[in-house]
Coordinates of C-alpha atoms in Angstrom, one line a residue:
M1 CA 0.9 -13.2 11.0
I2 CA 1.2 -15.5 14.0
F3 CA -0.3 -12.9 16.2
A4 CA -3.4 -12.7 13.9
I5 CA -3.9 -16.4 13.9
E6 CA -3.5 -16.7 17.7
E7 CA -6.0 -13.9 18.1
I8 CA -8.5 -15.9 16.0
N9 CA -7.8 -19.2 17.8
N10 CA -8.1 -17.6 21.2
S11 CA -11.3 -15.7 20.4
T12 CA -14.8 -16.9 21.4
E13 CA -16.4 -14.7 18.8
L14 CA -14.5 -15.0 15.5
L15 CA -14.4 -18.8 14.8
P16 CA -15.7 -20.5 17.9
G17 CA -14.9 -24.2 18.0
I18 CA -12.4 -24.0 15.2
K19 CA -8.6 -23.8 15.5
L20 CA -6.5 -22.7 12.5
G21 CA -3.3 -24.4 11.5
Y22 CA -0.9 -22.5 9.3
H23 CA 2.2 -22.7 7.2
I24 CA 4.1 -19.4 6.6
Y25 CA 6.3 -18.7 3.6
D26 CA 8.5 -15.6 2.9
S27 CA 8.1 -14.6 -0.8
C28 CA 11.1 -12.2 -0.4
A29 CA 9.0 -9.8 -2.7
S30 CA 10.0 -12.1 -5.5
V31 CA 7.6 -13.3 -8.2
P32 CA 9.5 -16.6 -8.8
V33 CA 9.4 -17.4 -5.1
A34 CA 5.7 -16.6 -4.8
V35 CA 5.0 -18.8 -7.8
H36 CA 7.0 -21.6 -6.2
V37 CA 4.9 -21.3 -3.1
A38 CA 1.7 -21.3 -5.1
F39 CA 2.6 -24.6 -6.6
Q40 CA 3.3 -26.0 -3.2
I41 CA 0.0 -24.8 -1.9
S42 CA -1.9 -26.2 -4.9
N43 CA -0.2 -29.6 -4.4
G44 CA -1.6 -29.9 -0.9
L45 CA 1.5 -29.5 1.1
D46 CA 2.1 -32.2 3.7
P47 CA -0.6 -34.9 4.2
V48 CA -0.6 -34.2 8.0
F49 CA 0.5 -31.1 9.9
Y50 CA 0.6 -32.8 13.4
T51 CA 0.4 -36.5 14.4
D52 CA -0.6 -36.1 18.1
D53 CA -4.0 -36.5 19.5
N54 CA -4.8 -32.8 19.2
C55 CA -4.5 -32.4 15.5
S56 CA -4.4 -35.1 12.9
Q57 CA -6.2 -33.4 10.0
S58 CA -5.1 -33.2 6.4
G59 CA -2.7 -30.4 5.6
M60 CA -4.7 -29.3 2.6
V61 CA -4.7 -25.5 2.4
M62 CA -8.2 -24.0 2.7
A63 CA -7.2 -20.3 2.1
V64 CA -4.2 -18.1 1.6
V65 CA -3.4 -14.8 3.3
G66 CA -1.2 -12.7 1.0
E67 CA 0.6 -11.7 -1.0
S68 CA 1.5 -8.1 -0.1
G69 CA 2.4 -7.0 -3.6
S70 CA 0.0 -6.9 -6.6
T71 CA 2.3 -8.6 -9.1
P72 CA 3.2 -11.6 -6.9
S73 CA -0.5 -11.9 -6.0
I74 CA -1.5 -12.0 -9.6
S75 CA 1.2 -14.6 -10.3
M76 CA -0.1 -16.8 -7.5
L77 CA -3.8 -16.4 -8.5
R78 CA -3.0 -17.8 -11.9
I79 CA -2.0 -21.0 -10.2
T80 CA -4.4 -21.2 -7.2
G81 CA -7.4 -19.9 -9.0
P82 CA -8.4 -23.1 -10.8
F83 CA -8.4 -24.9 -7.5
N84 CA -10.8 -22.3 -6.0
I85 CA -8.4 -21.6 -3.1
P86 CA -9.4 -18.2 -1.6
Q87 CA -6.7 -15.6 -1.4
V88 CA -7.0 -12.6 0.9
S89 CA -4.4 -9.9 0.6
Y90 CA -3.7 -7.1 3.1
F91 CA -1.7 -4.9 0.8
A92 CA -2.2 -5.8 -2.9
T93 CA -4.1 -2.7 -4.2
C94 CA -4.0 -2.9 -8.0
A95 CA -7.4 -2.1 -9.5
C96 CA -6.9 -4.9 -11.9
L97 CA -7.5 -7.4 -9.1
S98 CA -11.2 -6.3 -8.8
N99 CA -11.8 -8.2 -12.1
K100 CA -13.8 -11.2 -10.9
Q101 CA -13.7 -12.8 -14.4
Q102 CA -9.9 -13.2 -14.0
Y103 CA -9.6 -13.4 -10.2
P104 CA -12.8 -14.9 -8.8
N105 CA -11.1 -16.2 -5.6
F106 CA -9.4 -12.9 -4.7
F107 CA -10.3 -10.7 -1.7
R108 CA -8.5 -7.9 0.1
T109 CA -8.8 -5.8 3.2
V110 CA -7.4 -2.7 1.6
P111 CA -9.2 -0.5 -1.0
S112 CA -8.6 -0.8 -4.8
D113 CA -6.2 1.8 -6.2
Q114 CA -9.0 3.0 -8.5
F115 CA -10.4 4.8 -5.4
Q116 CA -6.9 6.1 -4.5
A117 CA -6.3 7.4 -8.0
D118 CA -9.6 9.3 -8.0
A119 CA -8.8 10.7 -4.5
L120 CA -5.3 11.8 -5.6
A121 CA -6.7 13.6 -8.7
K122 CA -9.3 15.4 -6.5
L123 CA -6.5 16.3 -4.0
V124 CA -4.4 17.9 -6.8
K125 CA -7.4 19.7 -8.2
H126 CA -8.3 21.0 -4.7
F127 CA -5.0 22.8 -4.3
G128 CA -5.2 24.3 -7.8
W129 CA -2.3 22.4 -9.3
T130 CA -3.0 22.0 -13.1
W131 CA 0.6 21.4 -14.3
I132 CA 2.3 18.3 -12.8
G133 CA 4.9 15.6 -13.3
A134 CA 4.2 11.9 -12.8
V135 CA 6.5 9.0 -11.9
R136 CA 5.6 5.4 -11.2
S137 CA 6.9 1.9 -10.4
D138 CA 7.2 -0.2 -13.6
S139 CA 4.9 -2.9 -12.1
D140 CA 1.2 -3.8 -12.0
Y141 CA 0.9 -1.6 -8.9
G142 CA 2.5 1.5 -10.4
N143 CA 1.4 1.1 -14.1
N144 CA -2.3 0.4 -13.3
G145 CA -2.4 3.0 -10.5
M146 CA -0.9 5.7 -12.6
A147 CA -3.1 4.9 -15.6
S148 CA -6.1 5.3 -13.4
F149 CA -4.8 8.6 -11.9
L150 CA -4.0 10.1 -15.3
D151 CA -7.5 9.3 -16.5
A152 CA -9.0 10.9 -13.4
A153 CA -6.6 13.9 -13.7
R154 CA -7.6 14.6 -17.3
K155 CA -11.2 14.7 -16.3
E156 CA -10.3 17.3 -13.6
G157 CA -8.5 19.4 -16.2
I158 CA -5.0 18.6 -15.0
C159 CA -2.1 18.6 -17.5
V160 CA 0.9 16.3 -17.2
E161 CA 4.3 17.5 -18.3
Y162 CA 5.9 14.0 -18.2
S163 CA 5.2 10.5 -17.1
E164 CA 8.2 8.2 -16.3
S165 CA 8.5 4.7 -15.0
F166 CA 11.3 2.8 -13.2
Y167 CA 11.9 -0.3 -11.1
R168 CA 14.3 -1.3 -8.4
T169 CA 16.0 -3.9 -10.7
H170 CA 16.5 -1.5 -13.6
P171 CA 20.1 -0.2 -14.3
R172 CA 21.1 2.9 -12.4
S173 CA 21.1 4.8 -15.7
R174 CA 17.3 4.4 -15.9
I175 CA 16.9 5.8 -12.3
Q176 CA 19.3 8.7 -13.2
K177 CA 17.2 9.5 -16.3
V178 CA 14.0 9.8 -14.3
A179 CA 15.8 12.0 -11.7
D180 CA 17.1 14.3 -14.5
V181 CA 13.7 14.6 -16.0
I182 CA 12.4 15.8 -12.6
R183 CA 15.3 18.3 -12.2
R184 CA 14.8 19.8 -15.6
S185 CA 11.0 20.0 -15.5
T186 CA 8.9 23.1 -15.0
A187 CA 6.2 21.3 -13.0
M188 CA 6.6 22.1 -9.3
V189 CA 4.4 19.2 -8.2
V190 CA 5.3 15.5 -8.7
V191 CA 2.8 12.7 -8.2
A192 CA 4.5 9.4 -7.5
F193 CA 2.6 6.1 -7.7
A194 CA 5.4 3.9 -6.6
A195 CA 6.4 1.1 -4.2
S196 CA 8.6 2.3 -1.3
G197 CA 11.5 0.0 -2.5
D198 CA 11.5 1.8 -5.9
M199 CA 10.9 5.3 -4.5
R200 CA 13.8 4.9 -2.1
L201 CA 16.2 4.5 -5.0
L202 CA 14.8 7.5 -6.8
L203 CA 15.0 9.8 -3.8
E204 CA 18.5 8.6 -3.1
E205 CA 19.4 9.5 -6.6
L206 CA 17.8 13.0 -6.3
S207 CA 19.6 13.6 -3.0
L208 CA 23.0 13.3 -4.8
K209 CA 22.6 16.5 -6.8
P210 CA 20.6 19.5 -5.4
S211 CA 17.7 20.6 -7.5
P212 CA 14.7 23.0 -7.1
P213 CA 12.4 21.7 -4.4
R214 CA 9.3 19.8 -5.5
Q215 CA 6.0 19.3 -3.9
W216 CA 5.6 15.5 -3.7
I217 CA 2.2 13.7 -3.8
G218 CA 2.5 10.1 -2.8
S219 CA 0.6 6.9 -3.1
E220 CA 0.0 4.9 0.1
D221 CA 2.8 2.4 -0.3
W222 CA 5.7 4.9 0.2
V223 CA 4.0 7.9 1.7
T224 CA 3.2 6.1 4.9
D225 CA 6.5 4.2 5.1
T226 CA 8.3 5.7 8.2
D227 CA 11.7 4.6 6.8
M228 CA 11.2 7.1 4.0
L229 CA 10.9 10.1 6.4
R230 CA 14.7 10.3 6.4
F231 CA 14.6 12.2 3.1
S232 CA 14.2 15.6 4.7
F233 CA 14.1 17.4 1.3
C234 CA 10.7 15.8 0.8
A235 CA 9.2 17.5 3.9
G236 CA 5.7 18.7 3.0
T237 CA 4.8 15.6 1.1
I238 CA 1.2 14.7 1.1
G239 CA -0.8 11.6 0.1
F240 CA -3.3 9.1 1.2
G241 CA -2.7 6.2 3.5
I242 CA -4.8 3.2 4.6
E243 CA -6.6 4.1 7.8
R244 CA -4.8 3.1 11.0
S245 CA -6.2 0.5 13.3
V246 CA -5.3 0.1 17.0
I247 CA -4.8 -3.6 17.8
P248 CA -4.6 -4.3 21.5
G249 CA -1.7 -6.6 22.3
A250 CA 0.0 -6.2 18.9
A251 CA 3.2 -4.6 20.4
D252 CA 5.8 -7.4 20.3
E253 CA 8.4 -7.3 23.1
R254 CA 10.3 -10.4 22.1
V255 CA 14.0 -10.0 21.2
C256 CA 15.4 -10.9 17.8
D257 CA 18.6 -12.8 18.7
G258 CA 19.0 -12.5 22.4
T259 CA 20.8 -9.1 22.4
E260 CA 18.4 -6.5 21.0
D261 CA 15.6 -5.0 23.0
I262 CA 12.8 -4.9 20.4
K263 CA 11.1 -2.0 22.3
T264 CA 14.0 0.2 21.2
L265 CA 14.0 -0.9 17.5
Q266 CA 12.5 1.3 14.9
S267 CA 11.1 -0.5 11.8
P268 CA 7.8 -0.8 10.0
Y269 CA 7.3 -4.2 11.7
T270 CA 7.7 -2.9 15.3
D271 CA 5.9 0.5 14.8
T272 CA 2.5 -0.6 16.0
S273 CA 1.2 3.0 15.8
Q274 CA 1.2 2.7 12.0
L275 CA -0.8 -0.5 11.5
R276 CA -2.4 0.2 8.2
I277 CA -2.3 -2.9 6.3
T278 CA -3.8 -5.9 8.3
N279 CA -14.6 -23.5 -2.1
M280 CA -16.9 -23.8 0.9
V281 CA -14.5 -21.3 2.4
L282 CA -14.7 -19.2 -0.8
S283 CA -18.5 -19.0 -0.6
Q284 CA -18.5 -18.0 3.1
L285 CA -15.8 -15.4 2.5
K286 CA -18.2 -13.5 0.2
K287 CA -20.6 -13.1 3.2
V288 CA -18.1 -11.8 5.7
N289 CA -19.2 -8.8 7.6
F290 CA -17.9 -7.9 11.1
S291 CA -16.1 -5.2 13.1
R292 CA -12.9 -5.6 15.1
N293 CA -11.1 -2.9 17.0
G294 CA -13.1 -0.2 15.3
Y295 CA -12.3 -1.6 11.8
D296 CA -15.2 -2.8 9.6
V297 CA -14.5 -5.9 7.4
S298 CA -16.7 -6.8 4.5
F299 CA -16.4 -7.3 0.7
D300 CA -18.4 -6.0 -2.2
A301 CA -19.1 -8.0 -5.4
N302 CA -15.5 -7.4 -6.5
G303 CA -14.0 -8.7 -3.3
D304 CA -13.0 -5.1 -2.2
P305 CA -13.7 -3.3 1.1
V306 CA -15.2 0.1 1.4
A307 CA -12.6 2.6 0.4
S308 CA -11.5 5.1 3.1
Y309 CA -8.1 6.8 3.5
E310 CA -6.3 9.1 5.8
L311 CA -4.7 12.2 4.2
V312 CA -1.1 12.3 5.6
N313 CA 1.4 15.1 5.6
W314 CA 5.2 14.9 6.2
Q315 CA 5.8 17.7 8.8
K316 CA 9.0 18.9 10.4
S317 CA 9.0 18.7 14.2
E318 CA 10.8 21.2 16.5
S319 CA 13.8 18.8 16.6
G320 CA 14.1 19.0 12.8
S321 CA 13.0 15.4 12.2
I322 CA 10.1 14.5 9.9
K323 CA 7.0 13.0 11.3
L324 CA 3.8 11.6 9.7
V325 CA 0.7 13.6 10.6
T326 CA -2.9 12.8 9.7
V327 CA -4.5 16.0 8.4
G328 CA -7.7 14.8 6.8
H329 CA -9.8 11.9 5.4
Y330 CA -11.3 10.5 2.2
D331 CA -14.3 8.2 2.3
A332 CA -15.5 7.0 -1.1
S333 CA -18.8 5.8 0.4
L334 CA -20.0 9.3 1.2
P335 CA -22.0 11.5 -1.2
V336 CA -20.3 13.7 -3.8
G337 CA -18.9 16.8 -2.1
Q338 CA -18.5 15.1 1.3
K339 CA -15.9 12.5 0.4
F340 CA -12.8 14.6 1.0
R341 CA -12.1 16.8 4.0
I342 CA -9.1 18.4 5.6
N343 CA -9.2 19.1 9.3
R344 CA -5.6 20.2 10.2
N345 CA -3.1 22.7 8.8
L346 CA -0.6 21.3 6.2
T347 CA 3.0 22.2 5.9
W348 CA 4.6 22.5 2.5
V349 CA 7.9 21.9 0.8
D350 CA 10.8 23.7 2.5
S351 CA 8.3 24.6 5.2
G352 CA 7.1 27.5 3.0
T353 CA 3.8 28.4 1.6
Q354 CA 1.7 26.3 -0.8
V355 CA 3.5 26.0 -4.2
R356 CA 2.0 27.1 -7.5
S357 CA 2.1 24.7 -10.4
T358 CA 0.2 26.0 -13.4
K359 CA 0.9 26.6 -17.0
T360 CA -0.7 29.0 -19.4
I361 CA -1.4 27.4 -22.8
I362 CA -1.5 29.8 -25.7

């Protein structure tokens, strides 16, 4: 966040003659904490940020960057909306947030899940899978995303054996139930529209008891999370991810506490090769249209950008580790028949051949 603000303040092109001040909060992925922050923002924060000669302006917030999750974003918008404070998210993808009647001050730099749901349905249809299972996070992200996918899947002639929901705070018995449904099912393909924090718990539960291998199809939140690659039994997973952007200077070489070398740390925050998610102000935001580092930024009437994704595949390397490989693209702005393309070979579950998942209805 600080890097992005410093890039703007040091640029002669983005906001010449203007320096941004900021106040950063950690919502801890918690709705109550996000709501608490929203009240603070709406109340105007401190009357003055700095008292020296360089900056003595009011601390009134002109815009908010965040939140990363759809549910916390919705909760914040209920509070900041009446004050016309623009809110720009880099990772809240719920299709419901495109509703300008409810969220007129919301914008995002990632596509709506409506596009991802359509893309996932076309992906499943492309490989001839007409009998699938479905699991989702029990949240705005998971429930709305899966609802859009199931609607698109029905239009493609895809049948769903089961549809289960779960959430990280649910009792373990709920997670076990979902895992057992997957183990007992006849569908060899499972579509998971879930947050990585939820999906991690489900995969940990599935790893405790061997079961027939499944072909996983993942939504962008977990399928591009490099921490999830440790689940080797999910090798062959495919799904869509937000397109990567190379940001010069984004690699952070500062240490955390004086002992670690951050260049040797492996986490989603230090892996700069996988950067996928990056009032008067409100009226100007609607007109934004620029390019930076090969990434186009603009908003349609719903506050959404043009929807484009990378098709990613979890492939085993020669060392046996799982790596994330881009094998294709999906661009919703292209004509029908040209939106979806695969330009590299995929590997499948158990490094075998493409699975079959169909069912004959008599």
